[in-house]
């Protein structure tokens, strides 16, 4: 019996909503006659604090997964939205009425405070163990998308009214409303663990999108093995875009392609002709000598790139269309 290809797919989506509502009402009324004196003070304070966190994972591996010899697929897809809303309302009313020769004083103060915090993490593939795809043209894909929304509404109303005939009337009203909302979100395509791609022309694809912090691959070790393998990262949207973060990639044997966009980690091309692709232009980066074989330390302070690269023969930059730089072309080394 022939082995069939393995297809492992996990998908999830979710919504994190955090709300905080605060209302404070203070009211004083002084209405006196004759030659008397009256004073009334009302103070109201209300506060509301609400916080929530949520992690969504498309596919989670806590052990060892080993697929067969065919063209296998391991895929994790996760999407989520974080919403934080805060509403604060404060109303203060002070009424002082002095009849005849009386004295009336009314003081009213209201304060309302509301704060909401939402923290969402979305992960396509969360690998706590090892994924070994064996032989064949295999695909590992982690896809995560996230959006964050923060809304606030604050309303304050202060009303002071004083009335007198021959006496003295004083009215003072103060209302303060404060509302703050924070919605933070992080999308990670592939997180953690070890990936052994084995033999064959395999691909690891990490895709993240949204308007918050987005990371293609984080805290992972990828070994390409034999074959012309590819590690592709696509991070799009507003906010912070990080291609890889603390990642070790060993291409093994074959003409491998590392399309990483930006980020931090160690890249070993291995045997044969390998290609590293980064975003932007050649002139955006600084290249420093390294004691590794065919080694170079590549940095870019603007996009957070800090890569230690060795045994990679060719380099491309997405802003320099159609140009391939050989290792020896990195004239800024040293």
Coordinates of C-alpha atoms in Angstrom, one line a residue:
X1 CA 0.0 0.0 0.0
X2 CA 1.4 3.4 -1.0
X3 CA 1.7 6.1 1.5
X4 CA -0.7 9.0 1.0
X5 CA 0.2 12.6 1.5
X6 CA -0.6 14.0 4.9
X7 CA -2.6 17.2 5.3
X8 CA -2.8 18.7 8.8
X9 CA -4.8 21.9 9.1
X10 CA -5.9 23.9 12.1
X11 CA -7.9 27.1 12.0
X12 CA -9.4 29.4 14.6
X13 CA -10.9 32.9 14.9
X14 CA -12.1 35.0 17.8
X15 CA -13.0 38.3 19.2
X16 CA -11.8 39.9 22.5
X17 CA -14.1 42.7 23.8
X18 CA -13.3 44.7 26.9
X19 CA -15.7 47.4 28.2
X20 CA -15.5 49.8 31.1
X21 CA -18.3 52.1 32.1
X22 CA -18.3 54.7 34.9
X23 CA -21.0 57.2 35.9
X24 CA -21.0 59.7 38.7
X25 CA -23.9 62.0 39.7
X26 CA -23.7 64.7 42.4
X27 CA -26.6 67.0 43.3
X28 CA -27.2 69.7 46.0
X29 CA -30.1 72.0 46.5
X30 CA -30.3 74.6 49.3
X31 CA -33.5 76.7 49.7
X32 CA -33.7 78.7 52.9
X33 CA -35.6 81.7 54.2
X34 CA -35.4 84.2 57.1
X35 CA -32.1 85.1 58.6
X36 CA -30.7 81.6 58.6
X37 CA -27.6 80.2 56.9
X38 CA -27.4 77.0 55.0
X39 CA -24.6 75.1 53.2
X40 CA -24.7 71.7 51.4
X41 CA -21.9 69.8 49.8
X42 CA -22.2 66.8 47.5
X43 CA -19.3 64.8 46.2
X44 CA -19.5 61.8 43.9
X45 CA -16.7 59.6 42.6
X46 CA -17.0 56.6 40.4
X47 CA -14.3 54.5 38.7
X48 CA -14.3 51.4 36.5
X49 CA -11.3 49.3 35.3
X50 CA -11.6 46.4 33.0
X51 CA -8.8 44.3 31.4
X52 CA -8.8 41.1 29.3
X53 CA -6.3 39.0 27.4
X54 CA -6.7 36.2 24.9
X55 CA -4.5 34.0 22.8
X56 CA -5.8 32.4 19.6
X57 CA -3.8 29.5 18.0
X58 CA -4.6 28.0 14.6
X59 CA -2.6 24.8 15.0
X60 CA -0.6 23.8 18.1
X61 CA 2.0 21.0 18.3
X62 CA 3.2 19.9 21.8
X63 CA 5.0 16.7 20.7
X64 CA 6.7 15.3 17.6
X65 CA 4.9 15.2 14.2
X66 CA 6.5 13.2 11.4
X67 CA 4.7 13.1 8.0
X68 CA 5.1 10.6 5.2
X69 CA 7.1 10.6 2.0
X70 CA 4.6 12.4 -0.2
X71 CA 3.9 16.1 -0.6
X72 CA 2.6 16.9 2.9
X73 CA 1.0 20.0 4.3
X74 CA 1.0 21.4 7.8
X75 CA -1.0 24.6 8.0
X76 CA -2.2 26.8 10.9
X77 CA -4.6 29.8 10.3
X78 CA -5.7 32.2 13.0
X79 CA -7.5 35.5 13.0
X80 CA -8.8 37.8 15.7
X81 CA -9.9 41.2 16.7
X82 CA -9.3 43.1 19.9
X83 CA -11.8 45.8 21.0
X84 CA -11.5 48.1 24.1
X85 CA -14.1 50.7 24.9
X86 CA -14.3 53.0 27.9
X87 CA -17.3 55.3 28.7
X88 CA -17.3 57.9 31.5
X89 CA -20.1 60.2 32.5
X90 CA -20.1 62.8 35.2
X91 CA -22.9 65.2 36.2
X92 CA -22.9 67.8 38.9
X93 CA -25.7 70.1 39.9
X94 CA -25.7 72.9 42.6
X95 CA -28.7 75.0 43.3
X96 CA -28.6 77.8 46.0
X97 CA -31.8 79.8 46.8
X98 CA -31.6 82.5 49.6
X99 CA -34.9 84.1 50.5
X100 CA -35.2 87.2 52.6
X101 CA -31.8 87.9 54.2
X102 CA -30.6 84.3 54.5
X103 CA -27.3 82.9 53.2
X104 CA -27.3 79.8 51.0
X105 CA -24.2 77.9 49.6
X106 CA -24.4 74.8 47.4
X107 CA -21.3 72.9 46.3
X108 CA -21.4 69.9 44.0
X109 CA -18.5 67.8 42.5
X110 CA -18.7 64.7 40.4
X111 CA -15.8 62.7 38.9
X112 CA -16.0 59.6 36.7
X113 CA -13.0 57.5 35.5
X114 CA -13.1 54.6 33.1
X115 CA -10.3 52.5 31.7
X116 CA -10.3 49.5 29.4
X117 CA -7.4 47.3 28.3
X118 CA -7.5 44.5 25.8
X119 CA -4.5 42.4 24.8
X120 CA -4.8 39.8 22.0
X121 CA -2.2 37.4 20.6
X122 CA -2.9 35.4 17.4
X123 CA -0.6 32.6 16.3
X124 CA -0.9 30.6 13.1
X125 CA 1.3 27.6 14.1
X126 CA 2.5 27.3 17.7
X127 CA 5.2 24.6 17.8
X128 CA 6.2 23.5 21.2
X129 CA 7.9 20.4 19.9
X130 CA 9.2 19.2 16.5
X131 CA 7.7 18.9 13.1
X132 CA 9.5 16.6 10.6
X133 CA 8.1 16.6 7.1
X134 CA 10.2 13.8 5.8
X135 CA 10.6 13.3 2.1
X136 CA 8.6 15.0 -0.6
X137 CA 7.7 18.5 -1.6
X138 CA 6.2 19.6 1.7
X139 CA 4.7 22.9 2.8
X140 CA 4.5 24.4 6.3
X141 CA 2.4 27.5 6.5
X142 CA 1.4 29.7 9.4
X143 CA -1.0 32.5 8.8
X144 CA -2.2 35.1 11.3
X145 CA -4.2 38.3 11.0
X146 CA -5.2 40.7 13.8
X147 CA -6.9 44.0 14.2
X148 CA -7.2 46.3 17.2
X149 CA -9.8 49.0 18.0
X150 CA -9.9 51.3 21.0
X151 CA -12.8 53.7 21.6
X152 CA -13.5 56.2 24.3
X153 CA -16.4 58.4 25.2
X154 CA -16.3 61.0 28.0
X155 CA -19.2 63.3 28.9
X156 CA -19.3 65.9 31.7
X157 CA -22.1 68.3 32.7
X158 CA -21.9 70.9 35.4
X159 CA -24.9 73.2 36.3
X160 CA -24.8 75.9 39.0
X161 CA -27.7 78.1 39.8
X162 CA -27.9 80.8 42.5
X163 CA -30.9 83.0 43.4
X164 CA -31.4 85.6 46.1
X165 CA -33.6 88.6 47.0
X166 CA -31.8 90.5 49.8
X167 CA -29.7 87.7 51.1
X168 CA -26.6 85.9 49.7
X169 CA -26.5 82.8 47.4
X170 CA -23.5 80.9 46.1
X171 CA -23.5 77.9 43.9
X172 CA -20.5 75.9 42.6
X173 CA -20.6 72.8 40.4
X174 CA -17.7 70.8 38.9
X175 CA -17.8 67.7 36.8
X176 CA -14.8 65.7 35.4
X177 CA -15.1 62.6 33.1
X178 CA -12.0 60.7 32.0
X179 CA -12.1 57.7 29.7
X180 CA -9.0 55.8 28.3
X181 CA -8.9 52.6 26.2
X182 CA -5.9 50.6 25.1
X183 CA -6.2 47.7 22.6
X184 CA -2.9 45.9 21.8
X185 CA -2.6 43.0 19.4
X186 CA 0.2 40.7 18.1
X187 CA 0.0 38.4 15.1
X188 CA 2.7 35.7 14.7
X189 CA 2.7 33.4 11.7
X190 CA 4.9 30.6 13.1
X191 CA 6.2 30.5 16.7
X192 CA 8.7 28.2 18.4
X193 CA 10.0 24.7 18.1
X194 CA 12.0 22.8 15.5
X195 CA 11.2 22.2 11.8
X196 CA 13.0 19.5 9.9
X197 CA 12.1 19.7 6.2
X198 CA 14.0 16.5 5.2
X199 CA 14.5 15.7 1.5
X200 CA 12.7 17.4 -1.3
X201 CA 12.0 21.0 -2.4
X202 CA 10.1 22.2 0.7
X203 CA 8.7 25.5 1.7
X204 CA 8.0 27.3 5.0
X205 CA 5.6 30.2 4.5
X206 CA 4.7 32.7 7.3
X207 CA 2.0 35.3 6.5
X208 CA 0.8 38.0 8.9
X209 CA -1.5 40.9 8.3
X210 CA -3.3 43.6 10.3
X211 CA -2.8 46.9 12.0
X212 CA -0.8 46.0 15.1
X213 CA 2.5 44.2 15.9
X214 CA 3.1 41.5 13.3
X215 CA 5.9 38.9 13.3
X216 CA 6.4 36.3 10.5
X217 CA 8.5 33.7 12.4
X218 CA 9.5 33.8 16.0
X219 CA 11.8 31.7 18.3
X220 CA 12.2 28.8 15.8
X221 CA 14.8 26.5 14.3
X222 CA 14.4 25.5 10.7
X223 CA 16.6 22.9 9.0
X224 CA 16.1 22.6 5.3
X225 CA 17.9 19.3 4.7
X226 CA 18.3 18.2 1.1
X227 CA 16.6 19.9 -1.8
X228 CA 15.9 23.4 -3.0
X229 CA 14.0 24.8 0.0
X230 CA 12.4 28.2 0.6
X231 CA 11.6 30.1 3.7
X232 CA 9.2 32.9 2.8
X233 CA 7.9 35.7 5.0
X234 CA 5.1 38.1 4.1
X235 CA 4.2 40.7 6.7
X236 CA 1.8 43.5 5.7
X237 CA -0.3 46.2 7.2
X238 CA 0.2 49.2 9.5
X239 CA 2.0 49.1 12.8
X240 CA 5.2 47.2 13.5
X241 CA 6.3 44.6 10.8
X242 CA 8.9 42.1 11.7
X243 CA 9.9 39.3 9.3
X244 CA 11.8 37.0 11.7
X245 CA 12.7 37.3 15.4
X246 CA 15.3 35.2 17.1
X247 CA 15.2 32.5 14.4
X248 CA 17.9 30.0 13.3
X249 CA 17.8 28.8 9.7
X250 CA 20.1 26.1 8.3
X251 CA 19.5 25.5 4.6
X252 CA 21.4 22.2 4.4
X253 CA 22.0 21.0 0.9
X254 CA 20.4 22.6 -2.1
X255 CA 19.8 26.0 -3.8
X256 CA 17.8 27.5 -1.0
X257 CA 15.9 30.9 -0.9
X258 CA 15.4 32.9 2.3
X259 CA 12.9 35.6 1.6
X260 CA 12.8 37.1 5.1
X261 CA 11.8 40.8 4.7
X262 CA 13.7 41.9 7.9
X263 CA 14.4 40.8 11.4
X264 CA 16.9 39.1 13.7
X265 CA 18.5 35.7 13.7
X266 CA 21.2 33.4 12.2
X267 CA 21.2 32.2 8.6
X268 CA 23.4 29.3 7.4
X269 CA 23.0 28.8 3.7
X270 CA 24.8 25.4 3.6
X271 CA 26.0 23.8 0.4
X272 CA 25.2 24.9 -3.1
X273 CA 24.0 28.4 -4.2
X274 CA 21.7 30.2 -1.8
X275 CA 19.8 33.5 -1.9
X276 CA 18.8 35.9 0.8
X277 CA 16.1 38.5 0.1
X278 CA 15.5 41.5 2.3
X279 CA 13.1 44.5 2.0
X280 CA 14.2 48.0 0.8
X281 CA 17.5 48.9 -0.9
X282 CA 21.1 47.7 -0.7
X283 CA 22.1 51.1 0.5
X284 CA 19.7 50.9 3.5
X285 CA 21.9 48.2 5.1
X286 CA 25.3 48.0 6.8
X287 CA 27.5 45.0 6.2
X288 CA 30.2 44.0 8.7
X289 CA 32.8 41.3 8.5
X290 CA 32.3 38.0 10.3
X291 CA 34.6 35.2 11.3
X292 CA 32.2 32.6 9.9
X293 CA 32.8 31.1 6.5
X294 CA 31.5 33.5 3.9
X295 CA 30.1 35.4 6.8
X296 CA 28.5 38.8 7.1
X297 CA 26.7 40.7 9.8
X298 CA 23.8 42.7 8.3
X299 CA 22.1 45.5 10.1
X300 CA 19.4 48.1 9.4
X301 CA 18.4 50.3 12.4
X302 CA 15.3 51.6 10.6
X303 CA 13.6 48.2 10.2
X304 CA 15.3 46.3 13.1
X305 CA 17.4 44.0 11.0
X306 CA 20.2 42.2 12.9
X307 CA 21.3 39.1 10.9
X308 CA 24.3 36.9 11.1
X309 CA 24.7 35.3 7.8
X310 CA 27.1 32.7 6.5
X311 CA 27.5 30.5 3.4
X312 CA 25.0 32.5 1.4
X313 CA 26.2 33.4 -2.0
X314 CA 23.6 35.8 -3.4
X315 CA 21.6 38.7 -2.0
X316 CA 18.6 40.6 -3.3
X317 CA 16.7 43.7 -2.1
X318 CA 13.1 44.2 -3.1
X319 CA 13.7 47.9 -3.8
X320 CA 16.5 47.1 -6.2
X321 CA 14.5 45.4 -8.9
X322 CA 16.3 42.9 -11.0
X323 CA 19.7 43.2 -9.2
X324 CA 21.4 40.3 -7.6
X325 CA 24.5 41.0 -5.4
X326 CA 27.1 38.4 -5.0
X327 CA 28.8 37.9 -1.6
X328 CA 31.9 39.7 -2.9
X329 CA 29.7 42.7 -3.9
X330 CA 29.1 43.6 -0.3
X331 CA 31.9 46.2 -0.5
X332 CA 31.0 47.8 2.8
X333 CA 32.3 44.8 4.7
X334 CA 35.1 45.7 7.1

